[in-house]
Amino acid sequence: MSKIVVAYWSGTGNTETMANSIAEGVKAAGKDVEVVSMDDYNASKLKECDAFALGCPAMGAEELEDTIAEPFVNEVEGFASGKKIALFGSYDWGDGEWMRIWAQRMEDAGAVIVGGEGLICNNEPDDEAIETVKS
Ligand SMILES: Cc1cc2nc3c(=O)[nH]c(=O)nc-3n(C[C@H](O)[C@H](O)[C@H](O)COP(=O)(O)O)c2cc1C
């Protein structure tokens, strides 16, 4: 049984909360899961995984966080073809544009986006959002 890695970047903890909820959902589905922060995880390790989840909030102007998450995702794009990838993240004032751009980008790299177009939560995920993320 291969392990599902949930790799996230989070500035104020909202995307981290989502990452932990997703991990609970994966565990409840009987799969092995590891939650890691992009700050101290080497993206190239994901090459060995068939399926994984990536999380990053909307930053900049509908962009990924640029010092850690952007280079991380850029590296993943290089080997994303054929991988099953779930995307998630928190946002505030936008309409989720960053996630649409991100999902398109991963699809263009040949990834299969699982769990819809990307799971997004407005600010801190509430109980309902957490239940949705877990499922
Ligand atoms: C520098 C900065 C840029 C942001 N840019 C956007 C944005 O373009 N669109 C948006 O909807 N929210 C934006 N936000 C809001 C964050 O996405 C939101 O606060 C989110 O909940 C942060 O998630 P985190 O707790 O995982 O860091 C921005 C926040 C910061 C600090």
Coordinates of C-alpha atoms and ligand atoms in Angstrom, one line a residue:
M1 CA 0.0 0.0 0.0
S2 CA 1.6 3.3 -1.0
K3 CA 1.5 6.2 1.3
I4 CA -0.4 9.4 0.4
V5 CA 1.7 12.5 1.1
V6 CA -0.2 15.8 1.9
A7 CA 2.3 18.6 1.3
Y8 CA 1.2 22.2 2.2
W9 CA 2.4 25.7 2.6
S10 CA 0.5 27.9 5.1
G11 CA 1.2 31.4 6.4
T12 CA -1.5 31.7 9.2
G13 CA -2.6 28.1 9.6
N14 CA -5.8 27.9 7.5
T15 CA -4.3 25.7 4.8
E16 CA -2.5 23.7 7.5
T17 CA -5.9 23.0 9.1
M18 CA -7.2 21.8 5.7
A19 CA -4.1 19.6 5.3
N20 CA -4.7 17.9 8.6
S21 CA -8.4 17.4 7.8
I22 CA -7.6 15.9 4.4
A23 CA -5.2 13.5 6.2
E24 CA -7.9 12.4 8.6
G25 CA -10.1 11.7 5.6
V26 CA -7.4 9.7 3.9
K27 CA -6.8 7.7 7.1
A28 CA -10.5 7.1 7.6
A29 CA -10.5 5.6 4.1
G30 CA -7.9 3.1 5.3
K31 CA -4.8 4.6 3.6
D32 CA -1.4 5.5 5.0
V33 CA -0.8 9.3 5.1
E34 CA 2.0 11.7 5.8
V35 CA 1.4 15.4 6.3
V36 CA 4.4 17.5 5.5
S37 CA 5.2 21.2 5.2
M38 CA 6.7 22.4 1.9
D39 CA 9.1 24.4 4.1
D40 CA 11.1 21.3 5.0
Y41 CA 10.2 18.7 2.4
N42 CA 12.0 17.9 -0.8
A43 CA 9.5 18.0 -3.7
S44 CA 11.5 15.4 -5.6
K45 CA 10.4 12.8 -3.1
L46 CA 6.9 13.0 -4.6
K47 CA 8.3 11.4 -7.8
E48 CA 7.9 8.0 -6.0
C49 CA 4.2 8.6 -5.2
D50 CA 1.4 7.9 -7.6
A51 CA -1.0 10.1 -5.8
F52 CA -0.5 13.1 -3.4
A53 CA -2.1 16.3 -2.3
L54 CA -0.7 19.8 -2.5
G55 CA -2.0 22.8 -0.5
C56 CA -1.3 26.5 -0.8
P57 CA -3.5 29.6 0.0
A58 CA -4.1 32.4 -2.5
M59 CA -1.2 34.8 -2.2
G60 CA 0.2 37.7 -4.2
A61 CA -2.5 38.6 -6.6
E62 CA -4.2 35.2 -7.1
E63 CA -0.9 33.5 -7.1
L64 CA 0.9 30.7 -5.1
E65 CA 3.2 31.8 -2.3
D66 CA 6.4 32.7 -4.2
T67 CA 9.4 31.7 -2.1
I68 CA 8.5 28.2 -1.0
A69 CA 5.3 27.0 -2.7
E70 CA 5.9 28.3 -6.2
P71 CA 9.4 26.7 -6.6
F72 CA 8.0 23.5 -5.0
V73 CA 5.1 23.3 -7.5
N74 CA 7.4 24.2 -10.3
E75 CA 9.5 21.2 -9.5
V76 CA 6.4 18.9 -9.3
E77 CA 5.3 20.1 -12.7
G78 CA 8.4 18.4 -14.1
F79 CA 7.2 15.0 -13.1
A80 CA 3.4 15.5 -12.7
S81 CA 2.4 13.7 -15.8
G82 CA 0.1 10.8 -15.0
K83 CA 0.1 11.5 -11.2
K84 CA -3.1 11.8 -9.3
I85 CA -3.0 15.1 -7.5
A86 CA -5.5 16.8 -5.2
L87 CA -5.1 20.5 -4.8
F88 CA -6.4 22.6 -1.8
G89 CA -6.0 25.9 -0.1
S90 CA -7.6 28.8 1.7
Y91 CA -8.4 32.2 0.3
D92 CA -10.0 35.4 1.4
W93 CA -11.3 38.2 -0.9
G94 CA -10.9 36.6 -4.3
D95 CA -13.2 34.1 -6.0
G96 CA -10.8 31.2 -6.1
E97 CA -9.1 32.3 -9.3
W98 CA -5.6 31.2 -8.0
M99 CA -7.0 27.7 -7.7
R100 CA -8.4 27.6 -11.2
I101 CA -5.0 28.8 -12.5
W102 CA -3.2 26.2 -10.4
A103 CA -5.4 23.3 -11.5
Q104 CA -5.1 24.3 -15.1
R105 CA -1.3 24.4 -14.7
M106 CA -1.2 21.0 -13.2
E107 CA -3.5 19.6 -15.9
D108 CA -1.2 21.1 -18.6
A109 CA 1.6 19.3 -16.9
G110 CA -0.3 16.0 -17.5
A111 CA -1.6 15.5 -13.9
V112 CA -5.0 14.0 -13.2
I113 CA -6.7 16.4 -10.7
V114 CA -8.6 14.4 -8.2
G115 CA -11.3 15.7 -5.8
G116 CA -12.8 18.2 -8.3
E117 CA -11.0 21.4 -9.4
G118 CA -9.3 21.9 -6.1
L119 CA -10.7 22.2 -2.6
I120 CA -11.0 25.8 -1.4
C121 CA -12.0 27.3 1.9
N122 CA -12.7 30.9 2.6
N123 CA -10.4 31.9 5.4
E124 CA -10.4 29.5 8.4
P125 CA -12.3 26.3 7.5
D126 CA -15.5 26.0 9.5
D127 CA -16.9 22.6 10.7
E128 CA -18.8 22.2 7.5
A129 CA -15.8 22.9 5.3
I130 CA -13.8 20.5 7.3
E131 CA -16.3 17.7 6.8
T132 CA -16.3 18.4 3.1
V133 CA -12.5 18.4 3.0
K134 CA -12.4 15.1 4.8
S135 CA -14.7 13.3 2.4
Ligands
LIG1 C1 0.3 38.6 1.0 C2 -1.1 38.0 0.9 C3 -1.7 37.9 -0.4 C4 -3.0 37.4 -0.5 N1 -3.5 37.4 -1.7 C5 -4.8 36.9 -1.8 C6 -5.5 36.8 -3.1 O1 -4.9 37.2 -4.2 N2 -6.8 36.4 -3.2 C7 -7.4 35.9 -2.1 O2 -8.6 35.5 -2.2 N3 -6.8 35.9 -0.8 C8 -5.6 36.4 -0.7 N4 -4.9 36.4 0.5 C9 -5.7 35.9 1.7 C10 -5.2 34.5 2.1 O3 -5.3 33.6 1.0 C11 -6.1 34.0 3.2 O4 -5.8 34.8 4.4 C12 -5.8 32.6 3.6 O5 -6.8 32.2 4.6 C13 -4.4 32.4 4.2 O6 -4.2 31.0 4.4 P1 -3.1 30.4 5.4 O7 -3.6 30.6 6.8 O8 -3.0 29.0 5.1 O9 -1.8 31.2 5.2 C14 -3.7 37.0 0.7 C15 -3.0 37.0 1.9 C16 -1.7 37.6 2.0 C17 -1.1 37.6 3.4

